[in-house]
Coordinates of C-alpha atoms (C1' of nucleotides) in Angstrom, one line a residue:
Chain A
X1 CA -0.1 -0.2 -0.5
X2 CA 1.5 3.3 -1.3
X3 CA 2.5 6.0 1.5
X4 CA 2.1 9.0 2.0
X5 CA 5.4 11.5 2.8
X6 CA 6.0 14.8 3.8
X7 CA 9.3 16.5 3.6
X8 CA 10.2 19.8 4.9
X9 CA 13.5 21.2 3.9
X10 CA 15.4 24.3 5.4
X11 CA 14.5 27.5 4.0
X12 CA 17.6 28.9 3.0
X13 CA 18.0 33.1 3.8
X14 CA 17.7 34.8 0.4
X15 CA 20.6 37.0 1.5
X16 CA 23.7 35.2 -0.6
X17 CA 24.1 32.9 -2.8
X18 CA 24.2 28.9 -1.9
X19 CA 27.4 27.4 -1.3
X20 CA 27.9 23.4 -1.2
X21 CA 27.8 23.4 2.8
X22 CA 23.8 23.9 1.9
X23 CA 23.8 20.8 0.1
X24 CA 25.4 18.6 2.1
X25 CA 23.3 19.8 4.9
X26 CA 20.0 19.1 3.6
X27 CA 19.4 19.6 0.1
X28 CA 20.8 16.4 -1.5
X29 CA 19.8 13.9 1.8
X30 CA 16.3 15.6 0.9
X31 CA 16.1 15.3 -2.5
X32 CA 17.7 11.2 -2.5
X33 CA 15.0 10.4 -0.1
X34 CA 12.0 12.2 -2.1
X35 CA 13.4 10.3 -5.4
X36 CA 13.6 6.9 -3.5
X37 CA 9.9 7.6 -2.1
X38 CA 8.5 8.5 -5.2
X39 CA 10.1 5.5 -7.0
X40 CA 8.7 3.3 -4.8
X41 CA 5.5 4.6 -5.9
X42 CA 4.7 7.0 -2.5
X43 CA 2.9 10.0 -2.7
X44 CA 5.9 13.0 -1.9
X45 CA 5.3 16.6 -1.1
X46 CA 8.8 18.5 -1.0
X47 CA 8.9 21.4 -0.2
X48 CA 10.7 24.4 1.0
X49 CA 11.6 28.1 0.1
X50 CA 13.6 31.4 0.3
X51 CA 13.4 32.8 4.0
X52 CA 12.5 36.3 3.0
X53 CA 12.5 38.3 6.2
X54 CA 15.6 37.7 8.3
X55 CA 17.6 40.1 9.5
X56 CA 20.5 39.3 7.5
X57 CA 18.2 40.1 4.5
X58 CA 17.7 43.8 5.5
X59 CA 21.1 44.5 6.7
X60 CA 22.5 43.1 3.2
X61 CA 20.0 45.3 1.8
X62 CA 20.7 48.8 4.1
X63 CA 24.6 48.1 3.0
X64 CA 23.6 48.1 -0.3
X65 CA 21.1 50.7 -0.5
X66 CA 18.7 48.7 -2.3
X67 CA 15.1 47.3 -0.7
X68 CA 15.2 43.9 0.9
X69 CA 12.4 42.8 -1.9
X70 CA 15.3 43.6 -4.4
X71 CA 17.7 41.5 -2.3
X72 CA 15.4 38.8 -2.5
X73 CA 14.4 39.3 -6.1
X74 CA 18.2 38.4 -6.9
X75 CA 18.7 35.9 -5.0
X76 CA 15.4 33.6 -4.9
X77 CA 15.4 33.0 -9.0
X78 CA 18.8 31.9 -8.8
X79 CA 17.9 29.3 -6.3
X80 CA 14.9 28.1 -8.1
X81 CA 17.9 27.5 -11.1
X82 CA 20.1 25.8 -8.5
X83 CA 17.8 23.6 -7.8
X84 CA 16.9 22.7 -11.2
X85 CA 20.1 22.3 -12.5
X86 CA 21.7 20.3 -8.9
X87 CA 18.4 18.3 -9.8
X88 CA 16.7 18.8 -6.6
X89 CA 13.3 18.2 -7.2
X90 CA 11.1 20.2 -4.6
X91 CA 7.4 19.6 -5.6
X92 CA 7.1 23.5 -4.3
X93 CA 9.9 26.2 -3.8
X94 CA 8.1 29.1 -2.6
X95 CA 9.2 31.9 -0.4
X96 CA 8.1 33.6 3.2
X97 CA 7.4 37.1 0.9
X98 CA 3.9 35.9 -0.4
X99 CA 0.2 36.1 0.8
X100 CA -0.3 32.7 1.3
X101 CA 1.7 32.7 3.7
X102 CA 1.4 35.5 5.5
X103 CA -2.5 33.9 5.5
X104 CA -1.3 31.3 7.0
X105 CA 0.5 32.5 9.7
X106 CA -2.1 34.9 10.8
X107 CA -4.0 32.1 11.0
X108 CA -1.4 30.3 13.2
X109 CA -0.9 33.8 15.0
X110 CA -4.7 34.4 16.0
X111 CA -5.5 30.6 17.1
X112 CA -2.9 30.4 19.3
X113 CA -3.5 34.1 20.4
X114 CA -7.4 32.8 21.1
X115 CA -6.0 29.7 22.6
X116 CA -3.9 31.9 25.5
X117 CA -0.1 30.7 23.9
X118 CA 0.3 33.9 23.2
X119 CA 0.7 36.8 25.3
X120 CA 2.1 40.6 25.5
X121 CA 4.7 41.9 27.4
X122 CA 6.8 45.1 27.7
X123 CA 10.9 44.6 26.3
X124 CA 13.6 47.2 27.2
X125 CA 15.2 47.5 23.8
X126 CA 17.6 50.2 21.8
X127 CA 16.1 52.9 20.0
X128 CA 17.9 55.1 17.8
X129 CA 16.5 59.0 18.0
X130 CA 17.8 59.6 14.7
X131 CA 16.7 56.9 12.5
X132 CA 13.4 56.7 14.8
X133 CA 13.8 53.5 15.2
X134 CA 14.1 50.2 17.4
X135 CA 17.2 48.7 16.2
X136 CA 17.7 44.7 16.0
X137 CA 20.7 43.6 18.5
X138 CA 23.1 43.3 15.7
X139 CA 22.3 47.0 14.5
X140 CA 23.9 48.2 17.7
X141 CA 27.8 48.2 18.3
X142 CA 29.8 49.3 21.5
X143 CA 33.0 48.6 23.8
X144 CA 32.3 44.6 25.2
X145 CA 31.8 45.0 28.9
X146 CA 34.0 41.6 29.2
X147 CA 37.2 42.1 27.0
X148 CA 36.8 45.8 26.2
X149 CA 36.5 45.3 22.0
X150 CA 35.5 48.3 20.9
X151 CA 33.2 46.8 18.1
X152 CA 31.8 44.6 19.8
X153 CA 27.9 43.9 18.7
X154 CA 24.7 44.1 20.2
X155 CA 24.3 40.1 20.1
X156 CA 27.6 39.0 20.4
X157 CA 31.6 39.6 21.0
X158 CA 33.2 39.1 17.6
X159 CA 36.3 39.3 19.9
X160 CA 35.9 37.2 22.8
X161 CA 32.7 35.3 21.4
X162 CA 30.9 36.0 24.2
X163 CA 26.8 36.6 23.6
X164 CA 25.5 39.9 24.6
X165 CA 22.4 42.2 25.3
X166 CA 22.7 45.8 23.5
X167 CA 21.9 46.9 27.2
X168 CA 25.5 45.5 28.4
X169 CA 27.1 47.7 25.8
X170 CA 29.8 50.3 27.4
X171 CA 29.1 53.5 24.9
X172 CA 26.8 51.7 22.4
X173 CA 26.2 53.3 19.0
X174 CA 23.6 52.7 16.4
X175 CA 25.4 51.1 13.4
X176 CA 23.7 53.0 10.8
X177 CA 23.7 56.9 12.1
X178 CA 26.6 56.4 14.8
X179 CA 24.2 58.2 17.5
X180 CA 23.7 56.8 20.7
X181 CA 20.3 54.8 21.0
X182 CA 18.4 55.0 24.4
X183 CA 16.5 52.1 25.7
X184 CA 12.9 52.3 25.5
X185 CA 9.5 49.5 26.4
X186 CA 8.2 48.1 23.6
X187 CA 5.3 45.3 23.6
X188 CA 6.0 42.4 22.3
X189 CA 3.9 38.9 22.1
X190 CA 5.7 35.8 23.7
X191 CA 4.6 32.3 22.7
X192 CA 4.3 30.2 26.3
X193 CA 6.7 27.8 25.2
X194 CA 7.0 26.6 29.3
X195 CA 3.6 25.4 28.7
X196 CA 5.1 22.7 26.1
X197 CA 7.9 21.2 28.3
X198 CA 6.2 18.3 29.7
X199 CA 4.1 17.5 26.2
X200 CA 7.5 17.9 24.5
X201 CA 9.3 15.8 26.7
X202 CA 7.2 12.7 26.5
X203 CA 6.8 13.1 23.0
X204 CA 10.5 13.2 22.1
X205 CA 10.9 10.4 24.7
X206 CA 9.1 8.2 22.0
X207 CA 11.1 9.3 18.5
X208 CA 13.6 6.4 19.5
X209 CA 14.1 5.9 15.9
X210 CA 15.3 9.9 15.5
X211 CA 19.3 9.7 15.1
X212 CA 21.5 9.9 18.4
X213 CA 22.5 13.4 17.6
X214 CA 19.3 14.7 17.6
X215 CA 17.7 13.1 20.2
X216 CA 20.3 13.7 22.8
X217 CA 20.8 17.4 21.5
X218 CA 17.2 18.0 21.8
X219 CA 16.5 15.9 25.3
X220 CA 19.6 18.3 26.6
X221 CA 17.8 21.3 25.3
X222 CA 14.3 20.2 27.0
X223 CA 16.2 19.1 30.2
X224 CA 17.6 22.9 30.4
X225 CA 14.0 24.0 30.8
X226 CA 11.9 26.3 28.4
X227 CA 11.3 29.6 28.2
X228 CA 8.8 31.5 26.8
X229 CA 10.2 33.4 23.6
X230 CA 9.1 37.0 22.2
X231 CA 8.2 36.2 18.5
X232 CA 7.6 40.0 17.5
X233 CA 10.1 42.5 16.5
X234 CA 10.3 46.3 16.1
X235 CA 10.6 45.8 12.8
X236 CA 9.0 47.3 9.2
X237 CA 10.0 44.1 6.8
X238 CA 8.0 41.0 7.5
X239 CA 4.8 39.2 8.3
X240 CA 2.4 42.2 10.2
X241 CA 0.7 41.4 13.1
X242 CA -2.6 40.5 12.2
X243 CA -4.3 43.1 14.9
X244 CA -4.7 47.0 14.9
X245 CA -1.9 49.5 17.1
X246 CA 1.2 47.4 15.9
X247 CA 2.0 48.9 12.5
X248 CA 5.4 49.3 13.6
X249 CA 6.1 45.6 14.5
X250 CA 6.5 42.4 12.5
X251 CA 6.0 38.7 13.7
X252 CA 9.8 37.9 14.0
X253 CA 11.3 34.7 11.5
X254 CA 12.0 31.9 14.1
X255 CA 8.0 31.5 14.7
X256 CA 7.2 33.2 11.1
X257 CA 9.9 30.9 9.0
X258 CA 8.8 27.3 10.3
X259 CA 5.7 28.2 9.5
X260 CA 6.6 27.5 5.7
X261 CA 6.0 24.1 5.9
X262 CA 2.8 24.5 6.3
X263 CA 2.0 27.3 4.0
X264 CA 4.3 26.5 1.3
X265 CA 1.7 22.7 1.4
X266 CA -1.0 25.0 1.4
X267 CA 0.1 27.1 -1.8
X268 CA 1.0 24.0 -3.6
X269 CA -2.5 22.3 -3.3
X270 CA -3.8 25.8 -4.6
X271 CA -1.6 25.0 -7.5
X272 CA -2.6 21.8 -8.1
X273 CA -6.1 20.6 -7.8
X274 CA -8.6 21.8 -5.5
X275 CA -6.6 23.8 -2.7
X276 CA -7.3 20.9 -0.2
X277 CA -5.1 18.3 -1.2
X278 CA -2.6 19.6 1.5
X279 CA -4.9 18.2 4.3
X280 CA -4.0 14.8 3.5
X281 CA -0.5 15.5 4.1
X282 CA -0.7 17.3 7.5
X283 CA -4.1 15.7 8.7
X284 CA -4.0 12.1 8.1
X285 CA -1.9 10.4 10.9
X286 CA -0.5 7.8 8.5
X287 CA 1.3 10.6 6.5
X288 CA 5.0 11.1 7.9
X289 CA 6.4 14.3 8.1
X290 CA 10.4 14.5 7.1
X291 CA 12.5 17.6 8.1
X292 CA 15.7 17.5 6.6
X293 CA 18.1 20.4 7.9
X294 CA 21.4 21.1 9.2
X295 CA 22.3 20.6 12.8
X296 CA 22.6 23.9 13.7
X297 CA 18.6 23.9 13.2
X298 CA 17.7 21.3 15.6
X299 CA 15.8 23.1 17.8
X300 CA 13.5 24.9 16.0
X301 CA 12.3 21.9 14.3
X302 CA 12.1 19.4 17.2
X303 CA 10.9 21.9 19.8
X304 CA 9.8 25.2 18.8
X305 CA 7.8 24.0 15.3
X306 CA 6.1 21.0 17.4
X307 CA 5.2 23.3 20.2
X308 CA 3.5 26.0 17.8
X309 CA 2.0 22.9 16.4
X310 CA 0.6 21.5 19.5
X311 CA -0.4 24.6 20.7
X312 CA -2.3 25.5 17.1
X313 CA -4.6 22.3 17.6
X314 CA -6.5 20.5 14.6
X315 CA -4.7 17.8 14.5
X316 CA -1.9 18.8 12.5
X317 CA 1.4 15.9 12.1
X318 CA 4.1 16.5 14.2
X319 CA 7.6 15.8 13.1
X320 CA 8.0 11.7 12.3
X321 CA 11.7 12.2 11.8
X322 CA 14.3 14.6 11.6
X323 CA 17.4 13.4 9.9
X324 CA 19.9 16.8 10.8
X325 CA 23.0 16.1 9.1
X326 CA 26.2 17.6 10.5
X327 CA 28.7 20.2 9.0
X328 CA 30.9 20.0 5.7
X329 CA 34.3 21.8 5.7
X330 CA 35.7 23.1 2.7
X331 CA 39.5 21.9 2.4
X332 CA 39.8 21.4 5.9
X333 CA 38.8 25.2 7.0
X334 CA 35.0 26.0 7.7
X335 CA 32.6 27.7 4.7
X336 CA 32.6 31.4 5.0
X337 CA 30.9 33.6 2.9
X338 CA 32.6 36.7 3.5
X339 CA 35.9 35.4 2.8
X340 CA 34.6 33.7 0.0
X341 CA 36.0 30.3 1.4
X342 CA 33.0 28.2 -0.4
X343 CA 32.0 26.8 -3.6
X344 CA 29.1 28.4 -4.9
X345 CA 26.2 26.1 -6.3
X346 CA 25.7 28.0 -9.7
X347 CA 29.3 28.6 -10.0
X348 CA 30.0 24.6 -10.0
X349 CA 27.2 23.9 -12.4
X350 CA 28.8 26.3 -14.9
X351 CA 32.2 24.2 -15.2
X352 CA 30.6 20.3 -14.0
X353 CA 27.9 18.2 -14.3
X354 CA 25.8 17.7 -11.2
X355 CA 26.0 13.9 -10.5
X356 CA 29.6 14.0 -9.6
X357 CA 29.0 16.4 -7.2
X358 CA 26.1 14.6 -6.0
X359 CA 28.2 11.3 -5.7
X360 CA 30.8 12.8 -3.6
X361 CA 28.2 14.6 -1.7
X362 CA 26.4 11.5 -1.4
X363 CA 29.3 9.0 -0.3
X364 CA 30.9 11.5 2.0
X365 CA 27.9 12.8 3.5
X366 CA 28.1 14.4 7.0
X367 CA 25.6 11.9 8.4
X368 CA 26.4 11.4 11.4
X369 CA 29.9 13.4 12.0
X370 CA 31.2 16.4 10.1
X371 CA 32.9 15.5 6.7
X372 CA 35.6 17.2 4.3
X373 CA 35.1 18.6 1.0
X374 CA 38.2 18.9 -0.8
X375 CA 38.7 19.3 -4.9
X376 CA 41.2 16.5 -4.7
X377 CA 39.0 14.5 -3.5
X378 CA 36.3 15.3 -5.6
X379 CA 38.3 14.7 -8.4
X380 CA 39.8 11.2 -7.1
X381 CA 36.3 9.9 -6.2
X382 CA 35.0 11.1 -9.8
X383 CA 37.9 9.6 -11.7
X384 CA 38.4 6.2 -9.4
X385 CA 35.5 5.3 -8.6
X386 CA 32.2 6.8 -10.2
X387 CA 33.8 6.6 -13.6
X388 CA 35.7 3.3 -13.1
X389 CA 33.7 1.2 -11.0
X390 CA 30.4 2.2 -12.1
X391 CA 30.5 4.3 -15.6
X392 CA 32.8 1.9 -16.9
X393 CA 31.2 -1.1 -16.0
X394 CA 27.6 0.1 -18.0
X395 CA 30.1 1.1 -20.9
X396 CA 32.0 -1.8 -21.0
X397 CA 28.6 -4.6 -21.1
X398 CA 26.4 -2.0 -23.3
X399 CA 29.4 -1.4 -25.7
X400 CA 30.2 -4.8 -26.3
X401 CA 26.7 -5.9 -26.7
X402 CA 25.6 -3.2 -29.2
X403 CA 28.5 -3.8 -31.3
X404 CA 28.2 -7.7 -30.9
X405 CA 24.5 -8.7 -30.5
X406 CA 23.3 -6.1 -33.2
X407 CA 22.1 -3.6 -31.2
X408 CA 20.2 -5.7 -29.2
X409 CA 19.7 -7.2 -25.8
X410 CA 21.4 -10.5 -26.3
X411 CA 18.9 -13.9 -26.6
X412 CA 19.7 -15.5 -23.1
X413 CA 20.5 -19.3 -22.6
X414 CA 19.5 -20.9 -19.2
X415 CA 21.3 -19.4 -16.2
X416 CA 24.2 -20.9 -14.8
X417 CA 25.6 -20.9 -11.0
X418 CA 26.9 -17.5 -11.6
X419 CA 23.9 -16.1 -13.0
X420 CA 21.8 -17.6 -10.1
X421 CA 24.3 -15.6 -7.8
X422 CA 24.4 -12.6 -9.4
X423 CA 21.0 -12.0 -9.5
X424 CA 20.5 -13.4 -5.7
X425 CA 22.8 -10.4 -5.0
X426 CA 21.1 -7.8 -6.9
X427 CA 17.7 -9.3 -5.2
X428 CA 19.3 -8.8 -1.5
X429 CA 21.2 -5.3 -2.7
X430 CA 17.7 -4.0 -3.9
X431 CA 16.4 -4.8 -0.5
X432 CA 19.5 -3.6 1.8
X433 CA 19.2 -0.4 -0.1
X434 CA 15.5 0.0 0.3
X435 CA 15.7 -0.7 3.9
X436 CA 19.2 1.8 4.2
X437 CA 17.2 4.8 2.8
X438 CA 13.8 4.3 4.4
X439 CA 16.0 4.8 7.5
X440 CA 17.7 7.5 6.0
X441 CA 21.1 5.7 5.9
X442 CA 22.7 7.6 2.7
X443 CA 25.5 6.7 2.9
X444 CA 25.1 3.0 3.7
X445 CA 22.9 2.8 0.7
X446 CA 25.2 4.5 -2.0
X447 CA 28.2 2.1 -0.4
X448 CA 26.2 -0.9 -1.1
X449 CA 24.9 0.0 -4.7
X450 CA 28.4 0.3 -5.5
X451 CA 29.6 -3.0 -3.9
X452 CA 26.6 -4.6 -6.3
X453 CA 28.5 -2.8 -9.6
X454 CA 31.9 -4.4 -8.3
X455 CA 30.3 -7.8 -7.8
X456 CA 29.0 -7.2 -11.7
X457 CA 32.5 -6.4 -12.5
X458 CA 34.0 -9.6 -10.9
X459 CA 31.0 -11.6 -12.8
X460 CA 32.3 -10.1 -16.0
X461 CA 36.0 -11.0 -15.2
X462 CA 34.9 -14.5 -14.2
X463 CA 32.7 -15.5 -17.8
X464 CA 34.9 -13.3 -19.9
X465 CA 32.4 -13.1 -22.5
X466 CA 35.0 -11.5 -24.9
X467 CA 36.5 -14.8 -24.8
X468 CA 33.3 -17.1 -24.9
X469 CA 32.2 -14.7 -27.9
X470 CA 34.6 -16.8 -30.0
X471 CA 33.7 -20.3 -29.0
X472 CA 30.0 -20.3 -27.8
X473 CA 28.0 -17.6 -28.5
X474 CA 25.0 -18.2 -26.4
X475 CA 27.2 -18.0 -23.3
X476 CA 28.0 -14.7 -23.9
X477 CA 24.7 -13.7 -25.1
X478 CA 23.9 -15.0 -21.6
X479 CA 26.4 -13.0 -19.7
X480 CA 26.0 -10.2 -21.2
X481 CA 22.0 -10.8 -20.9
X482 CA 22.4 -11.1 -17.4
X483 CA 24.7 -8.1 -16.5
X484 CA 22.7 -6.0 -18.7
X485 CA 19.5 -7.2 -16.6
X486 CA 21.7 -6.4 -13.2
X487 CA 22.5 -2.6 -14.4
X488 CA 19.5 -2.1 -15.0
X489 CA 18.3 -2.6 -10.7
X490 CA 21.6 -0.8 -10.5
X491 CA 20.2 2.1 -12.6
X492 CA 17.0 2.1 -10.2
X493 CA 19.4 1.9 -7.0
X494 CA 21.6 4.7 -8.0
X495 CA 18.6 6.9 -9.4
X496 CA 18.0 8.4 -6.0
X497 CA 21.6 9.8 -6.1
X498 CA 22.6 10.1 -9.7
X499 CA 19.1 10.9 -11.0
X500 CA 21.1 12.4 -14.5
X501 CA 22.7 9.8 -15.2
X502 CA 20.5 7.0 -14.5
X503 CA 18.2 8.8 -16.6
X504 CA 20.6 8.6 -19.4
X505 CA 21.4 5.1 -19.3
X506 CA 17.5 4.3 -18.9
X507 CA 17.4 5.4 -22.4
X508 CA 20.9 3.9 -23.4
X509 CA 18.6 0.6 -22.6
X510 CA 16.2 1.6 -25.3
X511 CA 13.6 2.0 -22.3
X512 CA 10.8 4.7 -23.2
X513 CA 9.5 7.2 -20.2
X514 CA 11.5 8.0 -17.1
X515 CA 13.3 6.0 -14.1
X516 CA 10.8 7.3 -11.9
X517 CA 8.2 5.8 -13.9
X518 CA 9.5 2.2 -12.7
X519 CA 9.0 0.7 -9.8
X520 CA 11.4 -0.5 -7.2
X521 CA 10.9 -3.8 -7.6
X522 CA 13.2 -6.4 -8.3
X523 CA 11.6 -9.0 -10.7
X524 CA 10.0 -5.8 -13.0
X525 CA 13.4 -4.5 -13.5
X526 CA 14.4 -7.8 -14.3
X527 CA 11.6 -8.1 -16.5
X528 CA 12.0 -4.9 -18.1
X529 CA 15.1 -6.0 -19.9
X530 CA 13.8 -8.8 -22.7
X531 CA 15.7 -10.1 -25.4
X532 CA 15.5 -8.6 -28.5
X533 CA 14.8 -5.1 -26.8
X534 CA 16.8 -2.8 -29.2
X535 CA 19.4 -0.9 -27.3
X536 CA 20.5 2.8 -28.4
X537 CA 24.1 3.4 -28.9
X538 CA 25.8 4.1 -25.5
X539 CA 28.2 6.6 -25.0
X540 CA 30.5 7.0 -21.0
X541 CA 28.2 8.3 -18.4
X542 CA 31.2 9.8 -16.8
X543 CA 34.4 11.8 -17.9
X544 CA 37.2 11.8 -16.0
X545 CA 38.5 15.2 -15.0
X546 CA 42.3 16.5 -15.7
X547 CA 44.2 16.4 -11.9
X548 CA 44.6 20.3 -13.4
X549 CA 40.7 20.8 -12.1
X550 CA 42.0 20.4 -8.2
X551 CA 44.6 23.5 -8.8
X552 CA 42.2 25.8 -10.6
X553 CA 39.5 25.1 -8.3
X554 CA 41.8 25.9 -5.0
X555 CA 43.1 29.1 -6.8
X556 CA 39.4 30.1 -6.9
X557 CA 39.0 29.8 -3.1
X558 CA 39.4 32.6 -0.6
X559 CA 39.8 35.5 -4.0
X560 CA 37.9 38.3 -3.0
X561 CA 35.1 38.8 -5.8
X562 CA 34.9 42.4 -5.2
Chain B
rG1 C1' 32.9 30.3 32.1
rG2 C1' 29.6 25.9 31.4
rC3 C1' 27.6 22.2 27.7
rG4 C1' 28.7 19.3 23.8
rA5 C1' 31.1 16.4 19.3
rC6 C1' 35.0 14.8 17.1
rG7 C1' 40.3 12.5 17.0
rU8 C1' 40.1 4.6 13.8
rA9 C1' 45.0 2.0 8.3
rG10 C1' 49.2 7.2 3.7
rC11 C1' 44.0 9.6 1.8
rU12 C1' 38.5 10.0 2.9
rC13 C1' 35.3 7.5 6.2
rA14 C1' 32.1 3.3 8.4
rG15 C1' 32.0 0.5 13.0
rC16 C1' 30.1 2.6 18.8
rG17 C1' 30.5 -3.6 24.8
rG18 C1' 32.1 -10.3 22.3
rU19 C1' 34.9 -14.0 15.8
rC20 C1' 42.6 -12.0 14.0
rA21 C1' 39.6 -4.0 14.0
rG22 C1' 36.4 -2.7 8.2
rA23 C1' 35.6 -0.5 3.0
rG24 C1' 36.5 3.1 -0.8
rC25 C1' 40.9 4.5 -2.9
rG26 C1' 46.3 5.1 -2.9
rG27 C1' 51.2 1.3 -2.4
rG28 C1' 53.4 -3.8 -4.0
rC29 C1' 53.0 -8.1 -6.6
rG30 C1' 49.9 -11.1 -10.4
rC31 C1' 46.1 -12.1 -14.1
rU32 C1' 43.1 -10.1 -18.0
rU33 C1' 42.0 -7.2 -22.3
rC34 C1' 35.1 -6.0 -23.9
rA35 C1' 35.7 -1.1 -21.4
rU36 C1' 37.3 6.0 -20.2
rA37 C1' 45.7 2.7 -19.4
rA38 C1' 39.0 0.9 -17.2
rG39 C1' 38.3 -4.6 -14.5
rC40 C1' 39.8 -8.7 -11.5
rG41 C1' 42.7 -11.4 -7.9
rC42 C1' 46.3 -12.0 -3.9
rU43 C1' 49.3 -8.4 -0.5
rA44 C1' 51.4 -4.8 2.4
rG45 C1' 50.1 -1.0 6.3
rG46 C1' 46.6 0.3 12.4
rU47 C1' 49.8 0.7 20.8
rC48 C1' 41.8 2.6 16.8
rA49 C1' 45.2 10.5 20.3
rC50 C1' 47.0 10.1 25.3
rU51 C1' 46.6 8.2 30.4
rG52 C1' 44.1 5.8 34.1
rG53 C1' 39.2 3.0 35.7
rU54 C1' 35.2 -0.4 35.2
rU55 C1' 34.2 -5.4 32.9
rC56 C1' 35.3 -12.3 32.2
rG57 C1' 36.3 -8.8 27.4
rA58 C1' 36.7 -1.9 25.1
rA59 C1' 38.0 1.5 19.5
rC60 C1' 32.8 1.1 21.8
rC61 C1' 31.4 2.4 29.1
rC62 C1' 33.3 6.3 33.0
rA63 C1' 37.2 10.2 34.5
rG64 C1' 41.2 12.8 33.4
rU65 C1' 44.9 15.0 29.7
rC66 C1' 46.2 16.5 24.9
rG67 C1' 44.3 18.6 20.1
rU68 C1' 40.3 20.5 16.3
rC69 C1' 35.2 22.0 16.5
rG70 C1' 30.7 23.7 17.7
rC71 C1' 26.7 25.6 21.2
rC72 C1' 25.3 28.4 25.4
rA73 C1' 25.0 32.0 29.6

RNA sequence: GGCGACGUAGCUCAGCGGUCAGAGCGGGCGCUUCAUAAGCGCUAGGUCACUGGUUCGAACCCAGUCGUCGCCA
């Protein structure tokens, strides 16, 4: 029976381009998972969008002297383009700057207010008399009271690393006008998180299938106790408060952005069908909701968003799993946008194919611990593994068959022991990768698929059809037929990871339609390759990189683009 | 300052109480030639950061040390 799977993926800030850290953090694993479930015949809805309202965007806009919309309109289309070219198959990638999103957030806000989970309270905040407005914490600079650093920010001192409140600063200054702010009271709405400490702990303790890092982190967070948090700010960019008298205030991103998971589903339903189809993904308790995020986002998805959903009532599904990845570093240093220590996704895609990158980031995914990306490793894995083990296997089988058997799948004789053995291995690999992907064990899954490719290489060496074709044409035919059927299984096993080349392979095998239209079923995949079926002229699925690529790419790192 | 994570073969990473500690790649030796000098076999390589402790038994649990890195006050 088909399952229904909701996949929410972290919302990237639309204040700068995407780099490989983002991809490795959550987008690739989400996409692998989505493609796997679609191939299994399950109903998938995968959504995300540009986080349009964060302080980073207004900071960037003011620095450039443009509106926040201009920043959003610059990066959002670039994100969409990158997802398309990288094959991240969102059903909808929207933004938080839509009317629909605002309506959904207003509904959440209003219901929570009505049910008593929001309350108003005064806060003491920095106000700049020149700018005539309240200042976000990071808009205030001053001398750090701990270390004496003169350009500490209101939220944190960059010198000693301590987090601060703007009131702590000695000689605070507005970063825009450089004048001294005063501190005024401002009324804000607070989410009564404290009310959910016990229910959340009970719920979390049932989630034994979560990754240990996610579960442990969440438990510790809860054991430290939950404090109510302000969900509004004195800003003019963002979702307004749906009440009169709050014109200078907006709903703060950490409440608003996570609501995007719900609003995006609603928007998707409006775009496809009667506008009600989102409900099956949110209200049917049999639907499983997965949230793919980086580890820095864990508490928002295992505590705050579930608390909001509990507070809202209405039977909306809580997360089933939150498979958060750890961090990727780049040439042993952490990614840094400001130092241009990054590999930008659109830049990568302007020079190289998506699948080699998807391969490397899959086999070396920061699934249970931080991992490192290096160009040397990228080139090596491509040349020695992707090309040599899998690409070459496909090419040696298909080109030999195409040339010697009239451009068709050869007529097979009865299978011998080695054939039975190989087919059994393929069947087991399909079961094993199936379980691994279901459980979000991506590295284990792709590793298992590649070990099947190695087994096919071994099988070919044992049977040596380039020899047998001279003496026993039927034996050669049987060997190549068997190898081809197993390659058809490999195509499906690797499709979630390598969708572009899997589709090309699908075509070389002479099959119509898309890989995804086939089902994840061993017998069906074997049957799809019938003797006599016409093949298409194959060409290598991947090409090797010149080792010079390593030097060229490393040279680009850290170079100022200004 | 508090909390936490990580430190496993030359490289990138699995393993997280119980058969001689694993994989891929790289090294050495051999086989093969259908294939993108690709494939296959054999082989070498590790005091599982260090020091103590718990246990019949620890890479895996506990404490401390060193190193790297996060989060929080």
